[in-house]
Amino acid sequence: MASQSTFVIVGAGLAGAKAAEALREQGFDGRIVLIGDEASRPYERPPLSKEYLQGKAERDSVFVHDADWYPSHDIDLRLGTVVQSLDRDRHEVILADGDHLPYHKLLLTTGAEPRRLPIPGADAERVYYLRRVEDSDRLRDLFATASRLAVIGAGWIGLEVAAAARTAGVAVIVVEVAALPLLRVLGPQVAPVFADLHRAHDVDLRRGTGIQEITSSSGKATGLRLADGSHVEADAVLVGVGAAPNTRLATEAGLEVDNGVVVDASLRSSDPDIYAAGDVARAYHPFLDKHIRVEHWANALNQPATAAAAMLGQDARFEALPYFYTDQYDLGMEYTGYTEPEGYDQVVVRGDLSTREFVSFWLHQGRVLAGMNVNIWDVTHDIKALIHAQTPVDIARLADPSVPLAEVGTRA
Ligand SMILES: Cc1cc2nc3c(=O)[nH]c(=O)nc-3n(C[C@H](O)[C@H](O)[C@H](O)COP(=O)(O)OP(=O)(O)OC[C@H]3O[C@@H](n4cnc5c(N)ncnc54)[C@H](O)[C@@H]3O)c2cc1C
């Protein structure tokens, strides 16, 4: 690509920073402008609900690059800058202050935002959402004074915050509308592990429970009115009901958008000069043979190298299997692969769910679709191999912890 080219990256989170890095690593010597609306330079979000929230990690540890990395790699990093719109015909990005910035290629890494809860009281003071480092700071300050936190939603973030709050000595009630925490992701066989984990740490877990309103007094949250009319008191509320992709720019510019910016395997959108990566992208996955949008750290970390290669005119495809992890109390887990709730017909557990040391597998017609290792490490490579094999496995050997995963073998 000619050195006079300008590549603009909108969204200075992990994916944006990694894209700038990948472009330089892959030899692009043109202009790179990385624009983000946050005040901080790109940082990683997983610590915000874990070690950073618990005060075990410093602010400096969350950044993707040192501050001097950007000038030293000739990246024009514009923080606190909102991109207002895209003018595809003129190949320009329009900033909120009215400035126009020309681009040859554009990458959207605008990420996602927490879903808001459309119930009365959701705007009260002491109702928290967690996405940005400032949100995590506020929550950490809260832990020092609050005696009881109500968490709405037993997804990953809700449960991680519940764990951090309990670790800080705050009483926690978690209210989940589904019958179990993480039911959609883990299914009824494995999801109870997380319910038991939190109960073991004295979390008051209410399942299958809707919420009428967040109650408040003098504008401050005082608790939750549950669907059955009962009231639970709390001096703060965390809403963790999922995230929605930041697709406004793409939608208004007329790009194909469907729960994310729709991109092909090379992360190119319906406009050949515009790409998307990270939480905002709904990418065609060649191995899974479908479009998926993945809201996980590893995706934001790794997709940008593919986007960068494609922006530089190479034939690149993103084919890595989805991977994510969580840490809650003394439970650490990694999940590799992909399945939807109706996509599997068997769950196989190797190890013991009750001791929270196991690997569980989700299978369809004997083929492994996904695997989750809990407090067992260094098996991701083997889980990936089982998924990629796409052949029915020997179930008895898969379930037997004495058989190395690499030697499970196929069904006789
Ligand atoms: C609290 C928390 C904990 C998490 N823990 C885990 C975990 O344990 N494991 C895991 O796998 N994943 C985890 N994740 C998910 C992971 O952090 C995300 O997948 C990752 O941050 C996505 O990166 P991204 O760069 O695509 O988007 P983001 O990190 O959302 O970055 C996008 C950036 O673009 C900015 N932006 C948006 N629109 C505009 C605009 N118009 N103009 C300028 N800037 C704009 C946004 O403000 C944001 O700064 C966690 C997420 C959160 C919030």
XYZ file of C-alpha atoms and ligand atoms in Angstrom:
465
model
C 0.000 0.000 0.000
C 1.435 3.374 -0.974
C 2.928 5.347 1.891
C 0.625 8.320 1.251
C -2.407 6.211 2.202
C -4.389 7.047 5.322
C -6.006 4.262 7.324
C -8.479 5.404 9.942
C -9.483 3.197 12.858
C -12.634 4.227 14.730
C -12.755 2.900 18.289
C -9.638 2.927 20.482
C -10.227 -0.218 22.536
C -8.286 -3.463 22.388
C -9.245 -4.211 18.782
C -8.385 -0.694 17.596
C -4.987 -0.724 19.294
C -4.189 -4.205 18.001
C -5.159 -3.154 14.486
C -2.752 -0.212 14.594
C -0.040 -2.567 15.860
C -0.775 -5.168 13.181
C -0.712 -2.611 10.379
C 2.747 -1.453 11.429
C 3.973 -5.017 11.972
C 2.744 -5.942 8.523
C 4.747 -3.113 7.010
C 2.173 -0.388 6.431
C 4.096 2.894 6.429
C 1.221 5.219 5.615
C -0.747 7.341 8.026
C -2.704 5.620 10.820
C -5.275 7.602 12.765
C -6.771 5.823 15.780
C -9.814 7.635 17.151
C -11.508 6.914 20.453
C -14.120 8.711 22.489
C -12.706 7.655 25.856
C -10.166 9.749 27.750
C -7.804 6.810 28.339
C -5.561 5.260 25.750
C -6.652 1.728 24.714
C -6.997 -0.675 27.627
C -8.198 -4.198 28.306
C -11.582 -4.640 29.925
C -11.403 -8.115 31.538
C -9.501 -6.845 34.635
C -12.266 -4.265 35.226
C -14.525 -6.945 36.704
C -11.680 -8.968 38.226
C -8.275 -8.025 39.636
C -8.534 -4.287 38.916
C -11.987 -4.118 40.516
C -10.618 -5.986 43.508
C -7.776 -3.525 43.873
C -5.192 -6.202 43.058
C -4.012 -4.603 39.818
C -2.913 -1.039 39.144
C -4.368 1.205 36.447
C -1.072 0.948 34.524
C -1.489 -2.802 34.101
C -4.637 -2.579 31.965
C -3.269 -0.584 29.039
C -2.655 -2.340 25.727
C 0.512 -0.302 25.023
C 2.709 2.138 26.892
C 1.873 5.771 26.214
C 5.031 6.290 24.148
C 4.269 3.310 21.898
C 1.821 5.422 19.856
C 4.205 8.260 18.894
C 7.079 5.826 18.475
C 5.027 3.878 15.920
C 3.743 7.027 14.310
C 0.138 6.368 15.303
C -1.986 9.507 15.402
C -4.001 8.636 18.523
C -6.944 10.950 19.062
C -8.550 10.390 22.420
C -11.732 12.009 23.708
C -12.839 12.284 20.098
C -16.234 11.139 18.915
C -16.744 10.088 15.309
C -20.122 11.475 14.398
C -20.668 9.960 10.961
C -19.089 8.436 7.880
C -19.270 9.857 4.392
C -18.597 6.837 2.235
C -18.849 8.692 -1.073
C -16.188 11.192 -0.084
C -14.209 8.621 1.927
C -14.334 10.821 5.012
C -14.882 10.373 8.704
C -16.739 13.277 10.288
C -15.841 14.124 13.863
C -18.246 15.533 16.433
C -16.417 18.879 16.305
C -17.177 19.076 12.566
C -13.694 18.157 11.315
C -13.513 15.912 8.261
C -10.822 13.289 8.055
C -10.160 11.545 4.751
C -9.438 7.816 4.646
C -8.402 5.289 2.042
C -9.400 2.340 4.241
C -11.474 2.455 7.372
C -11.703 -0.025 10.230
C -14.608 0.039 12.673
C -13.652 -1.233 16.132
C -16.390 0.579 17.996
C -17.092 -2.315 20.357
C -20.254 -2.624 22.391
C -22.135 -0.851 25.169
C -24.069 -2.301 28.095
C -27.742 -2.825 27.416
C -29.861 -0.473 29.487
C -32.689 -1.823 31.545
C -36.048 -0.369 30.512
C -37.664 -0.430 33.949
C -38.678 2.338 36.354
C -35.820 3.523 38.552
C -33.076 2.510 36.132
C -31.815 6.117 36.069
C -31.482 6.430 39.831
C -28.169 7.250 41.459
C -26.189 4.225 42.605
C -27.358 2.181 39.625
C -24.171 0.996 37.946
C -23.157 -0.456 34.609
C -19.686 -1.817 33.935
C -17.867 -1.205 30.680
C -15.266 1.506 31.213
C -12.387 1.864 33.609
C -14.199 4.737 35.350
C -17.166 2.415 35.970
C -14.816 -0.049 37.631
C -13.303 2.755 39.756
C -16.764 3.794 40.911
C -17.708 0.238 41.792
C -14.491 -0.297 43.708
C -15.154 2.870 45.708
C -18.652 1.607 46.349
C -17.358 -1.682 47.750
C -15.583 0.300 50.476
C -18.855 1.735 51.789
C -21.779 -0.389 50.596
C -23.183 -3.135 52.723
C -25.433 -4.802 50.134
C -25.245 -4.876 46.345
C -28.037 -6.110 44.098
C -26.843 -7.524 40.794
C -29.370 -7.760 37.978
C -28.369 -10.497 35.548
C -26.273 -13.589 36.238
C -24.144 -13.393 33.103
C -20.355 -13.278 33.125
C -20.060 -9.670 34.202
C -22.795 -9.876 36.836
C -21.213 -12.971 38.352
C -17.685 -11.581 38.259
C -18.829 -8.402 39.992
C -20.739 -10.497 42.526
C -17.516 -12.424 43.241
C -15.490 -9.225 43.576
C -18.093 -7.692 45.886
C -18.221 -10.788 48.090
C -14.432 -10.842 48.212
C -14.610 -7.223 49.411
C -17.046 -8.258 52.134
C -20.185 -6.775 50.557
C -23.418 -8.774 50.842
C -24.734 -9.645 47.362
C -28.068 -10.618 45.929
C -28.110 -11.727 42.289
C -31.416 -11.718 40.453
C -31.659 -13.672 37.220
C -34.735 -14.068 35.069
C -33.627 -17.446 33.676
C -33.827 -20.650 35.694
C -30.033 -20.731 36.174
C -27.079 -18.401 35.765
C -25.437 -18.712 32.325
C -28.124 -21.143 31.250
C -28.032 -20.124 27.594
C -24.277 -20.558 27.325
C -23.698 -23.622 29.480
C -27.020 -25.462 29.468
C -28.814 -27.130 32.381
C -26.114 -29.768 33.046
C -23.192 -27.406 33.640
C -24.759 -24.065 34.628
C -25.513 -25.286 38.195
C -21.751 -25.234 38.839
C -21.854 -21.447 38.849
C -25.029 -21.303 40.938
C -23.392 -23.574 43.533
C -20.156 -21.593 43.443
C -21.908 -18.355 44.309
C -24.114 -19.923 46.936
C -20.987 -21.356 48.543
C -19.834 -17.755 48.878
C -23.115 -16.667 50.475
C -24.557 -14.940 47.441
C -28.340 -14.747 47.685
C -29.152 -16.073 44.213
C -32.730 -15.598 43.014
C -33.399 -17.517 39.807
C -36.372 -17.354 37.489
C -37.128 -13.933 38.933
C -38.152 -10.853 36.966
C -37.893 -7.302 38.246
C -40.608 -4.649 38.244
C -38.521 -1.671 39.241
C -35.445 -0.347 40.922
C -36.767 1.400 43.995
C -35.227 4.650 45.142
C -35.415 7.296 47.807
C -34.268 10.898 47.221
C -33.091 9.759 43.786
C -30.830 6.996 45.159
C -31.418 3.298 44.573
C -32.703 1.461 47.619
C -33.297 -1.987 46.168
C -35.384 -4.006 43.760
C -39.076 -4.682 43.506
C -39.256 -8.252 42.203
C -41.904 -9.527 39.829
C -43.817 -11.185 42.682
C -44.131 -7.785 44.392
C -41.587 -8.494 47.111
C -38.810 -6.016 47.829
C -35.125 -6.655 48.385
C -33.049 -3.913 49.912
C -29.686 -2.866 48.571
C -27.668 0.316 48.689
C -26.525 -0.071 45.102
C -27.532 -1.950 41.967
C -25.342 -3.317 39.202
C -27.078 -3.955 35.896
C -25.402 -6.718 33.896
C -27.895 -7.672 31.229
C -25.602 -7.957 28.226
C -24.138 -5.614 25.653
C -25.231 -4.257 22.300
C -22.813 -3.576 19.444
C -22.035 0.061 18.616
C -23.345 -0.065 15.060
C -24.813 3.434 14.757
C -22.098 4.744 12.422
C -22.363 1.700 10.179
C -26.158 1.737 10.086
C -26.370 5.432 9.293
C -23.751 4.999 6.570
C -25.891 2.299 4.956
C -23.574 -0.640 5.607
C -25.086 -4.074 6.100
C -25.794 -4.422 9.804
C -27.462 -7.327 11.568
C -26.657 -7.496 15.266
C -23.198 -6.193 14.379
C -21.493 -4.925 11.260
C -21.766 -7.796 8.826
C -18.336 -8.696 7.453
C -16.885 -11.563 5.459
C -14.113 -13.881 6.624
C -11.544 -11.219 5.803
C -13.537 -8.795 8.006
C -14.549 -6.642 5.052
C -17.980 -5.025 5.247
C -20.491 -4.484 2.460
C -18.297 -1.483 1.507
C -14.959 -2.809 0.182
C -12.999 0.007 1.862
C -14.566 -0.460 5.299
C -13.712 -3.284 7.696
C -14.861 -4.190 11.195
C -13.309 -6.229 14.012
C -13.862 -7.036 17.670
C -17.171 -6.842 19.529
C -18.873 -4.810 16.807
C -18.228 -7.256 13.958
C -20.523 -10.064 12.908
C -18.083 -12.035 10.841
C -18.487 -15.029 8.582
C -16.629 -17.878 10.245
C -15.410 -20.384 7.641
C -15.116 -23.341 10.026
C -18.549 -22.792 11.583
C -19.993 -21.797 8.207
C -22.060 -18.981 9.665
C -21.796 -15.356 10.750
C -21.074 -14.915 14.440
C -20.484 -11.915 16.655
C -18.108 -12.710 19.486
C -17.909 -10.432 22.523
C -14.689 -11.807 23.915
C -11.219 -10.580 24.604
C -9.409 -13.127 22.389
C -11.511 -12.115 19.421
C -10.678 -8.427 19.883
C -7.042 -9.399 20.345
C -6.685 -11.580 17.266
C -9.161 -10.421 14.623
C -7.314 -7.146 13.939
C -4.298 -8.925 12.388
C -6.637 -10.411 9.795
C -8.355 -7.076 9.191
C -4.957 -5.392 8.802
C -3.782 -7.999 6.280
C -6.988 -7.657 4.297
C -6.763 -3.854 4.380
C -3.279 -4.256 2.921
C -4.677 -6.269 0.055
C -3.764 -9.734 1.232
C -5.979 -12.784 1.118
C -6.697 -13.221 4.833
C -9.424 -15.088 6.692
C -10.213 -15.144 10.391
C -10.796 -18.764 11.400
C -9.778 -18.962 15.059
C -12.286 -20.763 17.241
C -14.024 -18.543 19.801
C -12.282 -18.620 23.179
C -13.029 -16.904 26.462
C -12.309 -17.182 30.129
C -13.564 -16.118 33.523
C -12.183 -15.954 37.044
C -14.559 -16.010 39.999
C -13.296 -16.628 43.550
C -11.014 -19.666 43.221
C -12.628 -20.845 39.981
C -10.799 -20.219 36.739
C -12.156 -21.464 33.457
C -11.567 -21.331 29.726
C -14.208 -22.069 27.092
C -13.232 -22.950 23.548
C -15.502 -23.452 20.566
C -19.031 -22.484 19.737
C -22.502 -23.878 20.082
C -25.965 -22.467 20.419
C -28.436 -23.813 22.993
C -30.194 -25.931 20.401
C -26.962 -26.876 18.616
C -25.826 -29.814 20.786
C -27.437 -33.098 21.775
C -25.012 -34.367 24.428
C -22.863 -33.046 27.253
C -19.904 -35.098 28.453
C -18.099 -34.308 31.686
C -14.569 -35.486 32.402
C -13.936 -35.005 36.087
C -16.251 -33.906 38.851
C -18.671 -30.996 38.595
C -19.091 -30.895 42.368
C -15.395 -30.295 43.061
C -15.278 -27.700 40.288
C -12.373 -29.443 38.585
C -13.453 -30.821 35.232
C -13.630 -30.415 31.481
C -17.102 -30.423 29.954
C -17.797 -30.942 26.292
C -20.793 -30.069 24.168
C -21.311 -32.492 21.284
C -23.570 -32.991 18.318
C -23.879 -36.495 16.919
C -20.716 -37.456 18.751
C -18.649 -34.545 17.417
C -17.171 -32.066 19.887
C -18.394 -28.515 19.315
C -17.051 -26.816 22.421
C -15.141 -27.580 25.591
C -14.804 -25.825 28.912
C -11.981 -26.530 31.344
C -12.578 -25.519 34.938
C -9.560 -25.361 37.257
C -7.711 -27.636 34.824
C -5.103 -26.013 32.610
C -3.139 -26.433 29.394
C -5.874 -28.334 27.550
C -7.048 -25.628 25.131
C -4.844 -26.983 22.364
C -6.326 -30.480 22.747
C -9.885 -29.160 22.919
C -9.310 -27.244 19.704
C -7.953 -30.385 18.044
C -11.039 -32.372 19.087
C -13.310 -29.677 17.636
C -11.344 -29.396 14.415
C -11.355 -33.181 13.941
C -15.117 -33.063 13.194
C -15.392 -36.812 13.741
C -17.455 -38.663 16.352
C -15.230 -39.289 19.366
C -15.023 -42.239 21.744
C -17.345 -40.936 24.474
C -16.127 -43.288 27.227
C -12.530 -42.206 26.667
C -13.557 -38.533 26.418
C -15.171 -38.825 29.852
C -12.220 -40.680 31.380
C -9.717 -38.281 33.027
C -7.024 -40.966 32.920
C -7.010 -40.885 29.105
C -4.986 -37.936 27.773
C -7.249 -35.688 25.707
C -4.880 -36.013 22.778
C -5.492 -39.784 22.802
C -9.293 -39.876 23.052
C -9.645 -41.202 19.526
C -12.664 -41.673 17.341
C -15.741 -43.809 17.890
C -15.203 -47.452 17.070
C -16.040 -5.671 32.564
C -15.715 -6.564 31.417
C -15.096 -7.778 31.657
C -14.795 -8.632 30.614
N -14.201 -9.821 30.885
C -13.904 -10.662 29.874
C -13.303 -11.930 30.128
O -13.056 -12.278 31.274
N -13.015 -12.726 29.092
C -13.281 -12.375 27.814
O -12.995 -13.141 26.895
N -13.860 -11.168 27.519
C -14.180 -10.323 28.525
N -14.771 -9.116 28.256
C -15.054 -8.752 26.861
C -13.878 -8.009 26.203
O -13.385 -7.049 27.068
C -14.369 -7.380 24.914
O -14.649 -8.429 24.028
C -13.349 -6.424 24.307
O -13.156 -5.313 25.134
C -13.814 -5.925 22.943
O -12.880 -5.016 22.455
P -13.230 -4.017 21.263
O -11.980 -3.239 21.027
O -13.873 -4.735 20.171
O -14.375 -3.054 21.850
P -14.336 -2.056 23.073
O -13.420 -2.540 24.121
O -15.763 -1.806 23.429
O -13.721 -0.723 22.457
C -14.442 0.078 21.537
C -14.081 1.529 21.776
O -14.654 2.317 20.730
C -15.215 3.489 21.301
N -16.209 4.072 20.379
C -17.425 3.578 20.062
N -18.067 4.403 19.183
C -17.219 5.414 18.943
C -17.298 6.590 18.124
N -18.386 6.859 17.377
N -16.255 7.444 18.113
C -15.147 7.186 18.864
N -15.010 6.104 19.641
C -16.023 5.229 19.685
C -15.785 2.960 22.597
O -16.086 3.979 23.522
C -14.651 2.066 23.073
O -13.663 2.813 23.736
C -15.103 -8.245 29.290
C -15.747 -7.025 29.043
C -16.052 -6.189 30.098
C -16.751 -4.879 29.839
